């Protein structure tokens, strides 16, 4: 593999309006905010990465402002001038700065894209190169769709029907206390055979175990992150009381967390979000552990722009990602994305990995400028911070 030296890093904070607001147990979001990292190598190759964040520190701790601050003041200066012959060397370059997983993951993603482009490879083949022997990219990811909390049961059923008609083969419903058993019952009654799962985003407490056990009757593929975002132990106790498999999302922030979760029986399935665990190097280590333990695995999303989604699709095309991932077609999120070409849902509820080098999509400069302007206009009090 050919090495490169990091010459410069430019940051772009963008705002893209969602086609419809996305409501979870912590509230509704109307726009995607992202910090895009543009990395230029000494040879003039450009790699892109996305810091997956949201407008409010609800799911993760980070915001656009914390990402820009950490990158500008600490992480970018620590990597500019560094030579990269293996992208897995990246975490050591920023190891002295703790936390800020989503931010470091965005920078690392730009390193991976630049590395793949330097070597004229698809990013997905680059991931496969560092995966266990024999793990080749399948060239496509099997995906599902995540449906936010709707105003009524009727609206939920119609939302599910619409997504099934589009070809999605797995449906995830966001739930919260008081919006759970009834919604699962109504959707299961209407669609008896679909792959159905629920995501609570940490809204429940250990004392809710009996309520959660009621959900066992709906033949769910899994229930995602019922308990606290930083708990593993109580999930282990809860799993013993549920037939439905628990999938951890928020609680697994590293390979070490996954080892603990396996040890205490806290999960039967993992949602791996490369952003949440600090990047693709840590994701590859987590992938290896899942293979070793035969743990079912899928890739989660945070309604990323095309830049972040392309990298996640490249990873989700690895063969041990064996359940549908939370990565949907472009038209599930935006009227116009930041990059081209768009992702279109294919046969068997899949998204194809593009043919091009690196992430395989190209950032459109005019849309980038427009999305940066939108951020500055809509959140002027945050500008320049
Ligand atoms: O918990 O998986 C989650 C979006 C933002 C924050 C947290 C989550 C989500 C999703 C969206 O479920 C999935 C997608 O990107 O399509
Ligand atoms: Mg989740």
PDB file of C-alpha atoms in Angstrom, residues 23-142:
ATOM      1  CA  UNK A  23     -38.533  12.283  16.395  1.00  0.00           C
ATOM      2  CA  UNK A  24     -36.909  10.035  18.997  1.00  0.00           C
ATOM      3  CA  UNK A  25     -37.312   9.689  22.764  1.00  0.00           C
ATOM      4  CA  UNK A  26     -35.218  12.862  23.166  1.00  0.00           C
ATOM      5  CA  UNK A  27     -37.174  15.092  20.800  1.00  0.00           C
ATOM      6  CA  UNK A  28     -37.604  16.029  17.142  1.00  0.00           C
ATOM      7  CA  UNK A  29     -34.850  17.227  14.786  1.00  0.00           C
ATOM      8  CA  UNK A  30     -35.647  19.113  11.573  1.00  0.00           C
ATOM      9  CA  UNK A  31     -32.189  19.478  10.023  1.00  0.00           C
ATOM     10  CA  UNK A  32     -29.007  17.489   9.654  1.00  0.00           C
ATOM     11  CA  UNK A  33     -25.965  19.338  10.933  1.00  0.00           C
ATOM     12  CA  UNK A  34     -22.567  17.873  10.127  1.00  0.00           C
ATOM     13  CA  UNK A  35     -18.946  18.926  10.257  1.00  0.00           C
ATOM     14  CA  UNK A  36     -17.310  17.688   7.064  1.00  0.00           C
ATOM     15  CA  UNK A  37     -13.558  17.156   7.126  1.00  0.00           C
ATOM     16  CA  UNK A  38     -11.654  17.783   3.882  1.00  0.00           C
ATOM     17  CA  UNK A  39      -8.156  16.346   4.044  1.00  0.00           C
ATOM     18  CA  UNK A  40      -5.594  17.103   1.326  1.00  0.00           C
ATOM     19  CA  UNK A  41      -2.476  14.978   0.914  1.00  0.00           C
ATOM     20  CA  UNK A  42       0.974  16.099  -0.221  1.00  0.00           C
ATOM     21  CA  UNK A  43       0.103  14.610  -3.640  1.00  0.00           C
ATOM     22  CA  UNK A  44      -3.082  16.696  -3.845  1.00  0.00           C
ATOM     23  CA  UNK A  45      -5.470  13.785  -3.204  1.00  0.00           C
ATOM     24  CA  UNK A  46      -8.572  14.882  -1.255  1.00  0.00           C
ATOM     25  CA  UNK A  47     -10.286  12.648   1.321  1.00  0.00           C
ATOM     26  CA  UNK A  48     -13.614  13.418   2.999  1.00  0.00           C
ATOM     27  CA  UNK A  49     -15.000  12.432   6.393  1.00  0.00           C
ATOM     28  CA  UNK A  50     -18.125  13.347   8.343  1.00  0.00           C
ATOM     29  CA  UNK A  51     -18.329  14.083  12.058  1.00  0.00           C
ATOM     30  CA  UNK A  52     -21.745  12.565  12.810  1.00  0.00           C
ATOM     31  CA  UNK A  53     -23.413  14.935  15.216  1.00  0.00           C
ATOM     32  CA  UNK A  54     -26.814  16.453  15.818  1.00  0.00           C
ATOM     33  CA  UNK A  55     -28.151  19.906  16.647  1.00  0.00           C
ATOM     34  CA  UNK A  56     -28.475  19.035  20.333  1.00  0.00           C
ATOM     35  CA  UNK A  57     -26.286  16.798  22.504  1.00  0.00           C
ATOM     36  CA  UNK A  58     -29.051  14.212  22.908  1.00  0.00           C
ATOM     37  CA  UNK A  59     -27.745  10.959  21.458  1.00  0.00           C
ATOM     38  CA  UNK A  60     -24.072  11.846  21.772  1.00  0.00           C
ATOM     39  CA  UNK A  61     -22.261  14.492  23.801  1.00  0.00           C
ATOM     40  CA  UNK A  62     -20.852  16.359  20.840  1.00  0.00           C
ATOM     41  CA  UNK A  63     -22.162  19.288  18.799  1.00  0.00           C
ATOM     42  CA  UNK A  64     -20.942  21.117  15.688  1.00  0.00           C
ATOM     43  CA  UNK A  65     -19.153  23.626  17.911  1.00  0.00           C
ATOM     44  CA  UNK A  66     -17.348  21.048  20.034  1.00  0.00           C
ATOM     45  CA  UNK A  67     -16.288  19.177  16.895  1.00  0.00           C
ATOM     46  CA  UNK A  68     -14.855  22.314  15.257  1.00  0.00           C
ATOM     47  CA  UNK A  69     -13.140  23.325  18.497  1.00  0.00           C
ATOM     48  CA  UNK A  70     -11.512  19.928  19.043  1.00  0.00           C
ATOM     49  CA  UNK A  71     -10.435  19.606  15.427  1.00  0.00           C
ATOM     50  CA  UNK A  72      -9.073  23.142  15.042  1.00  0.00           C
ATOM     51  CA  UNK A  73      -7.303  23.458  18.359  1.00  0.00           C
ATOM     52  CA  UNK A  74      -6.062  19.924  18.949  1.00  0.00           C
ATOM     53  CA  UNK A  75      -6.622  17.116  16.466  1.00  0.00           C
ATOM     54  CA  UNK A  76      -5.810  18.770  13.129  1.00  0.00           C
ATOM     55  CA  UNK A  77      -2.520  20.276  14.362  1.00  0.00           C
ATOM     56  CA  UNK A  78      -1.590  16.835  15.754  1.00  0.00           C
ATOM     57  CA  UNK A  79      -1.962  15.105  12.386  1.00  0.00           C
ATOM     58  CA  UNK A  80      -0.862  17.705   9.821  1.00  0.00           C
ATOM     59  CA  UNK A  81       2.537  16.661   8.465  1.00  0.00           C
ATOM     60  CA  UNK A  82       2.080  13.058   9.595  1.00  0.00           C
ATOM     61  CA  UNK A  83       2.773  10.279   7.132  1.00  0.00           C
ATOM     62  CA  UNK A  84       0.209   7.451   6.957  1.00  0.00           C
ATOM     63  CA  UNK A  85       1.192   4.034   5.597  1.00  0.00           C
ATOM     64  CA  UNK A  86      -1.664   2.193   7.353  1.00  0.00           C
ATOM     65  CA  UNK A  87      -4.850   4.069   8.422  1.00  0.00           C
ATOM     66  CA  UNK A  88      -4.887   2.068  11.633  1.00  0.00           C
ATOM     67  CA  UNK A  89      -1.957   4.251  12.725  1.00  0.00           C
ATOM     68  CA  UNK A  90      -4.355   7.201  12.998  1.00  0.00           C
ATOM     69  CA  UNK A  91      -5.758   6.581  16.517  1.00  0.00           C
ATOM     70  CA  UNK A  92      -2.251   6.821  18.020  1.00  0.00           C
ATOM     71  CA  UNK A  93      -1.793  10.306  16.511  1.00  0.00           C
ATOM     72  CA  UNK A  94      -4.701  11.689  18.552  1.00  0.00           C
ATOM     73  CA  UNK A  95      -4.522   9.327  21.510  1.00  0.00           C
ATOM     74  CA  UNK A  96      -3.505  12.056  23.946  1.00  0.00           C
ATOM     75  CA  UNK A  97      -6.894  13.752  23.480  1.00  0.00           C
ATOM     76  CA  UNK A  98      -9.664  11.855  25.235  1.00  0.00           C
ATOM     77  CA  UNK A  99     -13.317  11.396  24.359  1.00  0.00           C
ATOM     78  CA  UNK A 100     -14.909  13.227  21.422  1.00  0.00           C
ATOM     79  CA  UNK A 101     -15.515   9.964  19.585  1.00  0.00           C
ATOM     80  CA  UNK A 102     -17.740  11.347  16.832  1.00  0.00           C
ATOM     81  CA  UNK A 103     -15.234  14.089  16.094  1.00  0.00           C
ATOM     82  CA  UNK A 104     -12.172  11.862  15.897  1.00  0.00           C
ATOM     83  CA  UNK A 105     -14.185   9.397  13.797  1.00  0.00           C
ATOM     84  CA  UNK A 106     -14.868  12.144  11.224  1.00  0.00           C
ATOM     85  CA  UNK A 107     -11.177  12.953  10.941  1.00  0.00           C
ATOM     86  CA  UNK A 108     -10.251   9.280  10.756  1.00  0.00           C
ATOM     87  CA  UNK A 109     -12.842   8.752   8.009  1.00  0.00           C
ATOM     88  CA  UNK A 110     -11.110  11.443   5.923  1.00  0.00           C
ATOM     89  CA  UNK A 111      -7.800   9.610   6.455  1.00  0.00           C
ATOM     90  CA  UNK A 112      -9.350   6.311   5.257  1.00  0.00           C
ATOM     91  CA  UNK A 113     -10.904   7.966   2.188  1.00  0.00           C
ATOM     92  CA  UNK A 114      -7.602   9.671   1.295  1.00  0.00           C
ATOM     93  CA  UNK A 115      -5.758   6.379   1.808  1.00  0.00           C
ATOM     94  CA  UNK A 116      -8.143   4.428  -0.421  1.00  0.00           C
ATOM     95  CA  UNK A 117      -8.030   7.129  -3.112  1.00  0.00           C
ATOM     96  CA  UNK A 118      -4.215   7.287  -2.948  1.00  0.00           C
ATOM     97  CA  UNK A 119      -4.152   3.537  -3.567  1.00  0.00           C
ATOM     98  CA  UNK A 120      -6.910   3.767  -6.213  1.00  0.00           C
ATOM     99  CA  UNK A 121      -9.126   1.364  -4.276  1.00  0.00           C
ATOM    100  CA  UNK A 122     -12.715   1.400  -3.146  1.00  0.00           C
ATOM    101  CA  UNK A 123     -12.898   2.120   0.588  1.00  0.00           C
ATOM    102  CA  UNK A 124     -14.899  -1.090   1.042  1.00  0.00           C
ATOM    103  CA  UNK A 125     -11.968  -3.148  -0.346  1.00  0.00           C
ATOM    104  CA  UNK A 126      -9.604  -1.247   1.912  1.00  0.00           C
ATOM    105  CA  UNK A 127     -11.713  -2.249   4.950  1.00  0.00           C
ATOM    106  CA  UNK A 128     -11.764  -5.848   3.700  1.00  0.00           C
ATOM    107  CA  UNK A 129      -7.963  -5.748   3.417  1.00  0.00           C
ATOM    108  CA  UNK A 130      -7.741  -5.136   7.190  1.00  0.00           C
ATOM    109  CA  UNK A 131     -10.624  -7.483   8.126  1.00  0.00           C
ATOM    110  CA  UNK A 132     -10.007 -11.142   9.090  1.00  0.00           C
ATOM    111  CA  UNK A 133      -8.666 -13.344   6.281  1.00  0.00           C
ATOM    112  CA  UNK A 134     -11.280 -14.313   3.700  1.00  0.00           C
ATOM    113  CA  UNK A 135     -13.624 -11.413   4.496  1.00  0.00           C
ATOM    114  CA  UNK A 136     -14.147  -9.813   1.072  1.00  0.00           C
ATOM    115  CA  UNK A 137     -16.556  -6.946   0.436  1.00  0.00           C
ATOM    116  CA  UNK A 138     -19.934  -8.057  -0.875  1.00  0.00           C
ATOM    117  CA  UNK A 139     -20.199  -4.809  -2.849  1.00  0.00           C
ATOM    118  CA  UNK A 140     -23.592  -4.009  -1.364  1.00  0.00           C
ATOM    119  CA  UNK A 141     -25.158  -3.544   2.052  1.00  0.00           C
ATOM    120  CA  UNK A 142     -28.496  -4.980   3.139  1.00  0.00           C
TER     121      UNK A 142
END
